[in-house]
Amino acid sequence: MPDCWARWGWVDPPMSVFIKAFTGCLLVLATLLVGPAVAGELPSAAVRLAWLKTSTVDPTSALESWVQEVRLRTSIQADPHTAAVRPEDPAIFHFPLLYWAGDRAPPRLSDTAVANLRQHLSTGGTLIIDNVGRAEASAAFDSAVRRELLRIFPQPLQKVPPGHVIFRSFYRLEQALGRRADSRDLEGLRVGGQFAVLYTRNDLQGALARQSIGGFAMAVVPGGETQRESAMRLAVNLLMYALCLDYKDDHTHVLYLLRHRRGEDGP
Amino acid sequence: MNEVWHDHIEWALSWPWSARVAVLLLSAAVLGLTWLNVRQVASLRRRAVLLGLRGSTVVLLLLVLAQPSWVSVSQHLASARTAVVVDRSASMALGKADARRWDRALQAAKALVGDGSVDLYSFGETLEPAKNWQELAKRRPDAEGTNLAAVLRGLASLRRTAPWKAVALISDGLDNAGVRARNPSGATSLDADTLSDLRQLQAPLHAIYVDDPEPVRDVAVAAVRVSSFGYTRTYVPVAVDLEVSGLADVSGSLTLQLSDNGKTMVTQQVPIAGPARRTVELEFQPLHVGTHILEAAVVPLPDEVTIANNRAHVGMRVVRDRTRVLHLAGHPSWDTRFLRTHLKGNSSIDLVSFYVMVGQGAGSMVSAEDTTLIPFPAKEIFEESLSGFDLIVLQDFPFGPFNLEQYLPQLTQYLQGGGAMLVLGGPQSFGAGGYAGTGLADLLPVEVARTANDGGWVGGAQKLTVTPIGAGHPASLLGRDAQESTAIWQKHRLVGRNSALRPRQGSHVLVTDPAGEPILAVGELGEGRTAMLASDSLWMWAFGADVDTEGDSNREVQRSHYHRLFEQLSAWLLRDPDLELLRIDAPGEPVPAGKPLSVGVQLRDGAGQPKAGAALRYAVVPLAELKGEAATDHNGPTTDPRGLATLRLDGLEAGAYLAVVEAEVDGRRQRASAAVIVAAERIEAAQVQPSDRLLQLLAKASLGTVYAGRAPSGGLPVPPVDRREGAMLADKQHTDLWSRPEVLLLLVALLCGEWFLRRRWGLA
């Protein structure tokens, strides 16, 4: 909001809410008009989520909800627009964070896509993979993802240790839940000391997706809304990890948190 | 005196055997040829005469070549004598008016003169003979040095004409020309050089130690001890040795100050009461790499006998072991992520980061119990720890929420004192972040306008233009030279920039948008440096997100430019010596006044090649008088083809100075400075407290004795081996026989005679 509006008292708090909502509508409209990212254009400097277009699953609603929660809870200036890119498209280099969801086996990635993703993930990119099988994790998607990841990096997925900084990059988390709770763990691939690939089998997208009228699109089982909150926190932590890496492992933070747990005064 | 003569001939022929044989063979050949030549002469007498003349010539030549000389040797028995040597250095003038050390030394010398076999000398830096005690007494104790080694060597050389029965050295023991330095406190025996000098005397050295009946009032900084090198921003222990005397009746404390390149770093009160010799432990934090000259000084007390010894200097080299970076980010972003990766990837960087993680409206959705958030320790960082960092990075950091205003004095002091700050832009910084009109804006290399129609932030792709200064500036040099660097910058773009920024006077804008709006600028603030980059999209370079053509190699090149830019920026901000085009090399130790003092200068162009023929300007300013930037008011030499030059700074008085040199490279002024310390010329005046330590060592090594204050009433003891009255001394006199004119005339006569007879007898 321009400073001059507030300084001259032209906008009172309810009015500012209205303006924000109006601005949001304009932005949504602009997104619809502009459409997904196009290769060759410069990316936005802001944090913008992009999803890999390899199947019929469209996670736009979930990603927008994800962005909304992140903007609400953290200082991350996430772009409300999301983008869809094909893995072989050089435009993936406009988006350091990629999201790949599926409920069935995706088609085999082209060699160009594999090379692109390898380069992307080797130089600081992050890929979050979400198994969005309806009743349970899709075995077909699971095996296809593992196969394609082995083409990108010749190493199997490994379990993210419970004490890893991902579980405290913002929220303190004990487990990695989504719409489902098939597994309490995350799996990942380390590249250059950091997890460049993170894989959840619990349909994170399903917990975040909203209906067009605003309510959540799907029920969360078995934990209900508590589990949904946990899933949202995981989503926040994943994005925070992509942006801050091991920031919360810094000595200053660890020292303070240990003191805080023991009831001592912090800095 | 009995005298014995002995004469003989000495031959000086020192040729090798091969040369001697060759000469003899040549002589024989000449005689043989002569014989063949004169065989045609019928008369036997004539043949004999001619052969005799030629033979005589050859023999005479051989004698000349052998260089014979007549040596007359006379041996005589010389009387052994006692050398009485009195110290007349300036320190001997100390003491009360009626009982100066000099006066007491004269009395001791007078007591030894009695038996008539005494040679009198005084000494300072050299040995000075005196005909008698009256002449010695007229001398003044004003020599500007004490050189015991010169005394020993001088006496040893005099021994050739008269052996010494004994040597009496009357002194306060304050050598300042090498013996003291070679035999530091704690030494139990003399060093080899001094022992060698002492043995040349072949006589015992007795010392009469002249101290003060009542200690003189003085405080001396005897030494400053520090490691020869240290690390930036790491505390360095400094030991200051103090010598206090004559202050038993004075209470209170001494004010001890430690200065680094003329700037007072530590002030400490030291109680006067205590041991006469004591060591005070201090520590200081060097801020810059390079030569640091430390000065420990005690504020003079009233009635001190001298204040020349109230300060001492020592030099040390400071290097950077690790770079400590404080990274403050207004919010997590891709820009923070890739900068963190860059910084963490450098093993020589210690990174401390604080990111603002929560937005203003997070409310109950973010509780301390559920999150790992910690409070931003602004007070601890800005009030306690700031000086421990080499570089502060503010990344899209808003001014308001964290009360930066209250910490601006500390931040300003940090920068003025040599710190470095890099401000990276974004929608929350500069004008958009509320910097306008604040003290923070005053620290930046750009001015931040208070209002802007665009809110201080302009979106969209930004093409980049390098300014003439920026083309070759080390902070923005992305290529091997200015031309390549300019081309690289023009290939890259940024998304979004901070607007309403104006160049600040004295700063340099290195990169702009096509309209001339600053994108990258650098400036200096006091001894510190600042830089700003008005965008938050540099991460796209790190990720290879913006390349003209597709391909991994282009992305890799773009990534390398990202890392190169931050390396160059950091190096410039941290005054990396390798990045400075103009470098000067001043002596790392204090230079005594009156001695030649030179400062080396090295100049390179923007491409790192030696810059030849560049005119230098310089100034030498006393550090105590330095206010602001010193103007270079002297024309210096020009650089040679190697880019080198030497500044002669002779004639400076004792004190600490800042030598400032300037040169112009590619239209840009280069400036470098270094501290220079000129030590007091009169070292003698700095040593006040008498000490018998050296005298004890000298006497012990020569089987002598040290007497306190006066000569022994029974005269100096002489060891049994030297009880004889004298020694046989030989005198040689050489007379050269071969170089006399008679020899030359005889040679000419022989040759002319032979020639005349040959002509007369019809021979060729």
Coordinates of C-alpha atoms in Angstrom, one line a residue, chain B residues 204-655:
Chain B
P204 CA 91.1 -9.1 33.6
L205 CA 88.3 -6.6 33.2
H206 CA 87.3 -5.1 36.6
A207 CA 84.1 -3.0 36.6
I208 CA 83.3 -0.2 38.9
Y209 CA 79.5 0.1 38.8
V210 CA 78.2 3.6 39.3
D211 CA 74.6 3.7 40.3
D212 CA 72.5 6.3 42.1
P213 CA 72.5 6.8 45.8
E214 CA 68.9 7.7 45.5
P215 CA 67.0 6.3 42.5
V216 CA 66.1 8.9 39.8
R217 CA 62.4 9.5 39.3
D218 CA 61.4 7.9 36.1
V219 CA 58.8 5.7 34.4
A220 CA 60.0 3.9 31.4
V221 CA 58.3 1.7 28.9
A222 CA 61.2 -0.8 28.6
A223 CA 59.6 -2.9 25.9
V224 CA 56.3 -3.7 24.1
R225 CA 56.0 -7.4 23.3
V226 CA 53.5 -8.8 20.9
S227 CA 53.3 -11.6 18.4
S228 CA 54.9 -10.8 15.1
F229 CA 51.6 -11.4 13.4
G230 CA 47.9 -11.6 14.3
Y231 CA 44.5 -12.0 12.8
T232 CA 41.9 -9.3 12.0
R233 CA 39.2 -8.8 14.7
T234 CA 40.9 -11.3 16.9
Y235 CA 42.2 -10.0 20.2
V236 CA 45.9 -9.9 20.4
P237 CA 47.7 -10.0 23.8
V238 CA 50.3 -7.3 24.3
A239 CA 52.8 -7.3 27.1
V240 CA 54.2 -3.9 28.2
D241 CA 57.3 -4.0 30.4
L242 CA 57.4 -1.0 32.7
E243 CA 60.3 0.2 34.8
V244 CA 59.4 2.5 37.7
S245 CA 62.0 4.2 39.9
G246 CA 62.2 7.0 42.4
L247 CA 58.4 7.0 43.0
A248 CA 58.2 5.4 46.4
D249 CA 56.8 8.6 47.8
V250 CA 54.2 9.0 45.1
S251 CA 50.8 7.4 45.3
G252 CA 48.2 7.0 42.6
S253 CA 48.4 5.4 39.3
L254 CA 50.1 5.6 35.9
T255 CA 48.1 6.1 32.7
L256 CA 49.2 3.5 30.2
Q257 CA 47.9 3.9 26.6
L258 CA 48.1 1.4 23.8
S259 CA 47.8 2.9 20.3
D260 CA 47.4 1.1 17.0
N261 CA 48.7 3.1 14.1
G262 CA 48.3 6.2 16.1
K263 CA 44.8 5.5 17.3
T264 CA 44.4 4.9 21.0
M265 CA 42.9 1.5 21.5
V266 CA 43.3 0.8 25.2
T267 CA 43.8 3.0 28.2
Q268 CA 44.6 1.4 31.5
Q269 CA 45.5 2.7 35.0
V270 CA 48.5 1.0 36.6
P271 CA 49.2 1.5 40.3
I272 CA 52.5 3.2 40.9
A273 CA 53.1 1.1 44.0
G274 CA 54.5 -2.2 43.2
P275 CA 57.7 -3.8 41.9
A276 CA 60.2 -1.6 40.0
R277 CA 60.0 -3.9 37.0
R278 CA 56.6 -5.1 36.0
T279 CA 54.7 -6.3 33.0
V280 CA 51.2 -5.1 32.2
E281 CA 49.1 -7.4 30.0
L282 CA 46.8 -5.6 27.5
E283 CA 44.9 -6.8 24.5
F284 CA 43.6 -5.1 21.4
Q285 CA 41.7 -6.0 18.3
P286 CA 43.3 -5.1 15.0
L287 CA 40.7 -4.2 12.4
H288 CA 42.7 -4.2 9.2
V289 CA 45.1 -6.5 7.4
G290 CA 48.5 -5.1 6.9
T291 CA 51.2 -3.5 9.0
H292 CA 50.2 -2.3 12.5
I293 CA 52.6 -0.3 14.6
L294 CA 51.7 -0.4 18.3
E295 CA 52.8 2.3 20.7
A296 CA 52.7 1.8 24.4
A297 CA 53.0 5.2 26.2
V298 CA 52.8 6.3 29.8
V299 CA 51.5 9.7 30.5
P300 CA 54.5 11.6 32.0
L301 CA 54.6 12.3 35.7
P302 CA 56.0 15.6 37.0
D303 CA 59.7 15.7 37.7
E304 CA 60.6 12.7 35.6
V305 CA 64.3 12.8 34.7
T306 CA 63.4 12.1 31.1
I307 CA 60.2 11.5 29.1
A308 CA 62.1 10.1 26.2
N309 CA 61.6 6.6 27.5
N310 CA 57.9 7.0 28.3
R311 CA 56.9 5.3 25.0
A312 CA 58.0 2.3 23.0
H313 CA 56.9 0.9 19.7
V314 CA 56.6 -2.5 18.1
G315 CA 55.4 -3.6 14.7
M316 CA 53.2 -6.6 13.7
R317 CA 51.7 -7.9 10.6
V318 CA 47.9 -8.6 10.6
V319 CA 46.4 -11.1 8.3
R320 CA 42.8 -12.4 7.9
D321 CA 42.4 -16.0 8.9
R322 CA 38.6 -16.2 8.6
T323 CA 36.0 -13.7 7.5
R324 CA 33.2 -13.2 9.9
V325 CA 30.0 -12.3 8.1
L326 CA 26.7 -11.2 9.7
H327 CA 23.9 -11.9 7.3
L328 CA 20.6 -10.1 8.2
A329 CA 17.7 -10.8 5.9
G330 CA 14.3 -9.2 6.0
H331 CA 12.6 -12.4 4.9
P332 CA 13.6 -15.7 3.4
S333 CA 13.8 -15.5 -0.4
W334 CA 15.7 -17.0 -3.2
D335 CA 18.2 -14.2 -3.0
T336 CA 18.9 -15.1 0.7
R337 CA 19.0 -18.8 -0.2
F338 CA 21.6 -18.5 -2.9
L339 CA 23.7 -16.0 -1.0
R340 CA 23.7 -18.3 2.0
T341 CA 24.9 -21.1 -0.3
H342 CA 27.6 -18.9 -1.7
L343 CA 28.8 -17.8 1.8
K344 CA 28.5 -21.3 3.3
G345 CA 30.5 -22.7 0.4
N346 CA 33.5 -20.6 1.3
S347 CA 35.3 -22.5 4.1
S348 CA 37.1 -19.3 5.2
I349 CA 33.8 -17.6 6.1
D350 CA 32.2 -17.8 9.5
L351 CA 28.6 -17.0 8.8
V352 CA 26.1 -15.8 11.4
S353 CA 22.6 -15.4 10.0
F354 CA 19.4 -13.9 11.2
Y355 CA 16.3 -14.0 9.0
V356 CA 13.0 -12.4 9.8
M357 CA 10.8 -15.4 9.6
V358 CA 7.4 -14.1 10.6
G359 CA 5.2 -11.5 8.9
Q360 CA 3.5 -8.7 10.8
G361 CA 0.1 -10.4 10.7
A362 CA 0.9 -14.0 11.6
G363 CA -0.8 -13.7 15.0
S364 CA -1.9 -16.8 16.8
M365 CA -1.0 -19.1 13.9
V366 CA 2.6 -18.9 14.9
S367 CA 3.3 -19.5 18.6
A368 CA 6.7 -19.8 20.2
E369 CA 5.8 -23.3 21.5
D370 CA 5.0 -24.7 18.1
T371 CA 7.9 -23.1 16.2
T372 CA 11.6 -22.8 16.3
L373 CA 11.6 -19.1 16.1
I374 CA 14.0 -17.1 18.2
P375 CA 13.9 -13.4 19.0
F376 CA 16.2 -11.3 16.9
P377 CA 19.1 -10.4 19.3
A378 CA 19.4 -6.8 18.1
K379 CA 20.9 -5.5 21.3
E380 CA 23.5 -8.3 21.6
I381 CA 24.5 -8.0 18.0
F382 CA 24.7 -4.2 17.7
E383 CA 25.9 -3.3 21.1
E384 CA 28.2 -6.2 21.9
S385 CA 29.2 -8.3 19.0
L386 CA 29.3 -5.9 16.0
S387 CA 33.0 -5.3 16.1
G388 CA 33.6 -9.1 15.8
F389 CA 32.3 -9.1 12.3
D390 CA 34.3 -8.3 9.2
L391 CA 31.3 -7.8 7.0
I392 CA 27.6 -7.0 7.6
V393 CA 25.1 -8.0 4.9
L394 CA 21.7 -6.4 5.1
Q395 CA 19.4 -8.2 2.6
D396 CA 16.1 -6.6 1.8
F397 CA 16.0 -5.6 5.5
P398 CA 13.3 -3.1 6.5
F399 CA 14.4 -0.2 8.7
G400 CA 11.4 0.1 11.0
P401 CA 10.4 -3.1 12.7
F402 CA 13.7 -3.9 14.4
N403 CA 14.5 -0.5 15.9
L404 CA 17.7 -0.1 13.8
E405 CA 17.5 3.6 14.6
Q406 CA 18.7 3.1 18.2
Y407 CA 21.7 1.0 17.0
L408 CA 22.8 3.4 14.3
P409 CA 25.5 5.0 16.5
Q410 CA 27.1 1.5 16.9
L411 CA 26.7 0.7 13.2
T412 CA 28.2 4.1 12.3
Q413 CA 31.1 3.6 14.7
Y414 CA 31.7 0.1 13.3
L415 CA 31.9 1.4 9.8
Q416 CA 34.0 4.5 10.7
G417 CA 36.4 2.2 12.4
G418 CA 37.0 0.0 9.4
G419 CA 34.0 -2.3 9.1
A420 CA 32.2 -3.2 5.9
M421 CA 28.6 -3.3 5.0
L422 CA 26.8 -4.6 1.9
V423 CA 23.2 -3.6 1.5
L424 CA 21.1 -5.7 -0.9
G425 CA 17.9 -4.4 -2.2
G426 CA 14.4 -5.6 -2.5
P427 CA 10.8 -4.4 -1.9
Q428 CA 11.6 -3.9 1.8
S429 CA 14.8 -1.9 1.6
F430 CA 16.0 1.5 0.6
G431 CA 13.1 3.8 0.0
A432 CA 10.6 1.0 0.0
G433 CA 12.0 -0.1 3.4
G434 CA 11.8 3.3 5.0
Y435 CA 15.5 4.2 4.8
A436 CA 14.8 7.7 3.6
G437 CA 15.7 10.4 6.1
T438 CA 17.2 7.9 8.5
G439 CA 20.7 7.6 9.7
L440 CA 21.0 4.3 7.9
A441 CA 20.6 6.1 4.6
D442 CA 23.6 8.3 5.5
L443 CA 25.8 5.3 5.7
L444 CA 25.0 4.2 2.2
P445 CA 26.9 5.0 -1.0
V446 CA 23.6 6.4 -2.4
E447 CA 21.1 9.0 -1.2
V448 CA 17.6 7.7 -0.7
A449 CA 14.8 10.0 -1.6
R450 CA 12.0 10.4 0.9
T451 CA 9.1 10.0 -1.5
A452 CA 8.7 8.2 -4.7
N453 CA 5.6 7.7 -6.8
D454 CA 6.4 4.1 -7.3
G455 CA 6.8 3.4 -3.6
G456 CA 10.5 3.0 -4.1
W457 CA 10.3 -0.2 -6.1
V458 CA 10.2 -0.7 -9.8
G459 CA 9.3 -4.1 -11.2
G460 CA 10.2 -5.7 -14.5
A461 CA 13.4 -6.7 -16.3
Q462 CA 16.2 -4.3 -15.9
K463 CA 19.1 -4.1 -18.4
L464 CA 22.4 -3.2 -16.9
T465 CA 24.9 -0.5 -17.9
V466 CA 28.4 -0.3 -16.6
T467 CA 29.7 3.2 -15.8
P468 CA 33.2 4.2 -16.9
I469 CA 34.3 3.9 -13.3
G470 CA 32.6 0.6 -12.9
A471 CA 34.2 -0.9 -15.9
G472 CA 37.5 -1.4 -14.2
H473 CA 36.5 -1.1 -10.6
P474 CA 37.6 -4.1 -8.6
A475 CA 34.3 -4.4 -6.9
S476 CA 32.5 -5.0 -10.1
L477 CA 35.2 -6.5 -12.3
L478 CA 33.7 -9.7 -13.7
G479 CA 36.2 -10.3 -16.5
R480 CA 39.9 -10.2 -17.0
D481 CA 39.8 -6.5 -17.9
A482 CA 37.5 -3.6 -18.1
Q483 CA 36.3 -4.4 -21.6
E484 CA 35.5 -8.0 -20.9
S485 CA 33.8 -7.0 -17.6
T486 CA 31.6 -4.4 -19.4
A487 CA 30.5 -7.0 -21.9
I488 CA 29.6 -9.5 -19.2
W489 CA 27.5 -7.0 -17.3
Q490 CA 25.6 -6.0 -20.5
K491 CA 24.6 -9.7 -21.0
H492 CA 22.9 -9.9 -17.7
R493 CA 19.6 -8.6 -16.4
L494 CA 17.8 -8.2 -13.1
V495 CA 14.2 -8.2 -12.2
G496 CA 13.0 -5.3 -10.2
R497 CA 15.1 -2.6 -8.6
N498 CA 14.9 0.0 -5.9
S499 CA 14.2 3.4 -7.2
A500 CA 14.6 7.0 -6.1
L501 CA 18.3 6.5 -5.4
R502 CA 20.8 9.2 -6.2
P503 CA 24.6 8.9 -6.2
R504 CA 26.2 10.3 -3.1
Q505 CA 29.1 12.6 -3.4
G506 CA 32.4 10.8 -3.0
S507 CA 30.8 7.4 -3.8
H508 CA 31.1 5.6 -7.1
V509 CA 28.2 4.2 -9.0
L510 CA 29.4 1.2 -10.9
V511 CA 26.3 -0.2 -12.6
T512 CA 23.1 1.5 -13.5
D513 CA 19.9 0.8 -15.4
P514 CA 19.7 2.3 -18.9
A515 CA 18.2 5.5 -17.5
G516 CA 21.2 6.0 -15.2
E517 CA 19.5 4.8 -11.9
P518 CA 22.1 3.3 -9.6
I519 CA 22.1 -0.5 -9.4
L520 CA 25.5 -1.1 -7.9
A521 CA 27.4 1.6 -5.9
V522 CA 30.3 1.6 -3.5
G523 CA 31.6 4.2 -1.1
E524 CA 33.9 4.7 1.8
L525 CA 32.9 5.9 5.3
G526 CA 35.8 6.8 7.5
E527 CA 38.0 3.7 7.4
G528 CA 35.1 1.5 6.4
R529 CA 33.5 0.6 3.1
T530 CA 29.9 0.2 2.0
A531 CA 28.3 -1.2 -1.1
M532 CA 24.7 -1.4 -2.3
L533 CA 23.0 -3.5 -4.9
A534 CA 19.5 -2.3 -5.6
S535 CA 17.8 -5.5 -6.5
D536 CA 16.7 -8.8 -5.0
S537 CA 17.0 -10.9 -8.2
L538 CA 20.7 -11.6 -8.3
W539 CA 19.8 -15.2 -7.4
M540 CA 18.8 -15.7 -11.0
W541 CA 22.5 -15.5 -11.9
A542 CA 23.3 -18.1 -9.3
F543 CA 20.7 -20.4 -10.7
G544 CA 21.5 -19.7 -14.3
A545 CA 17.9 -18.5 -14.8
D546 CA 18.6 -15.8 -17.3
V547 CA 20.7 -16.9 -20.3
D548 CA 20.5 -15.7 -23.9
T549 CA 20.8 -19.1 -25.3
E550 CA 20.0 -22.4 -23.8
G551 CA 22.7 -24.7 -22.6
D552 CA 24.4 -25.9 -19.5
S553 CA 27.6 -24.1 -20.3
N554 CA 25.9 -20.7 -20.4
R555 CA 24.2 -21.4 -17.2
E556 CA 27.5 -22.4 -15.6
V557 CA 29.1 -19.2 -16.9
Q558 CA 26.3 -17.1 -15.4
R559 CA 26.6 -18.9 -12.1
S560 CA 30.3 -18.2 -12.1
H561 CA 29.6 -14.5 -12.6
Y562 CA 27.3 -14.6 -9.5
H563 CA 30.1 -16.0 -7.4
R564 CA 32.7 -13.7 -8.9
L565 CA 30.6 -10.7 -8.2
F566 CA 30.2 -11.5 -4.5
E567 CA 33.9 -12.4 -4.2
Q568 CA 34.9 -9.2 -5.8
L569 CA 32.5 -7.2 -3.7
S570 CA 33.6 -8.9 -0.5
A571 CA 37.3 -8.5 -1.4
W572 CA 36.9 -4.8 -2.1
L573 CA 34.8 -4.2 1.0
L574 CA 37.3 -6.1 3.1
R575 CA 40.2 -4.2 1.6
D576 CA 41.8 -7.4 0.3
P577 CA 45.4 -6.3 -0.5
D578 CA 45.4 -8.3 -3.6
L579 CA 42.6 -6.2 -5.0
E580 CA 44.1 -2.8 -4.4
L581 CA 45.6 -1.4 -7.5
L582 CA 47.9 0.8 -5.5
R583 CA 49.8 -0.8 -2.7
I584 CA 52.5 0.7 -0.5
D585 CA 54.9 -1.1 1.7
A586 CA 56.2 0.7 4.7
P587 CA 58.7 -0.5 7.2
G588 CA 57.1 -2.8 9.7
E589 CA 59.4 -1.6 12.5
P590 CA 60.1 1.8 13.9
V591 CA 62.9 3.5 11.9
P592 CA 65.5 5.5 14.0
A593 CA 65.4 9.2 13.3
G594 CA 68.2 10.2 10.9
K595 CA 68.3 6.8 9.2
P596 CA 67.1 6.4 5.6
L597 CA 63.4 5.8 5.4
S598 CA 61.8 4.7 2.2
V599 CA 58.3 3.4 1.3
G600 CA 57.8 1.1 -1.6
V601 CA 55.0 1.7 -4.0
Q602 CA 53.4 -0.7 -6.4
L603 CA 50.8 0.3 -9.0
R604 CA 48.7 -1.9 -11.3
D605 CA 46.1 -1.1 -13.9
G606 CA 42.6 -2.5 -13.9
A607 CA 43.8 -5.6 -15.7
G608 CA 46.3 -6.3 -13.0
Q609 CA 49.3 -5.4 -15.1
P610 CA 52.1 -3.1 -13.8
K611 CA 51.3 0.6 -14.4
A612 CA 54.4 2.4 -15.7
G613 CA 55.0 6.1 -15.8
A614 CA 52.2 7.0 -13.4
A615 CA 52.9 10.2 -11.4
L616 CA 52.5 9.7 -7.7
R617 CA 51.4 12.3 -5.1
Y618 CA 51.9 11.8 -1.5
A619 CA 51.6 13.2 2.0
V620 CA 53.1 12.4 5.3
V621 CA 50.9 13.4 8.2
P622 CA 51.5 13.0 11.9
L623 CA 48.9 10.5 13.1
A624 CA 48.1 12.7 16.0
E625 CA 47.2 15.6 13.7
L626 CA 45.2 13.5 11.2
K627 CA 41.7 14.7 10.7
G628 CA 39.6 13.4 7.8
E629 CA 41.3 12.5 4.5
A630 CA 44.8 13.8 4.3
A631 CA 45.5 15.9 1.2
T632 CA 48.4 14.6 -0.9
D633 CA 50.4 17.8 -1.3
H634 CA 53.8 16.5 -2.5
N635 CA 54.8 15.4 -6.0
G636 CA 56.4 12.0 -5.8
P637 CA 58.3 9.9 -8.3
T638 CA 56.7 8.2 -11.3
T639 CA 56.4 4.4 -11.5
D640 CA 59.0 2.4 -13.4
P641 CA 58.1 -0.2 -16.1
R642 CA 57.5 -2.7 -13.3
G643 CA 55.0 -0.3 -11.8
L644 CA 57.3 0.3 -8.9
A645 CA 58.5 3.4 -7.2
T646 CA 60.3 4.3 -4.0
L647 CA 59.3 7.3 -1.8
R648 CA 62.2 8.7 0.2
L649 CA 60.9 10.1 3.5
D650 CA 64.1 11.0 5.1
G651 CA 64.4 13.7 7.7
L652 CA 61.2 13.0 9.7
E653 CA 61.3 13.7 13.4
A654 CA 60.5 11.1 15.9
G655 CA 56.8 10.2 15.9

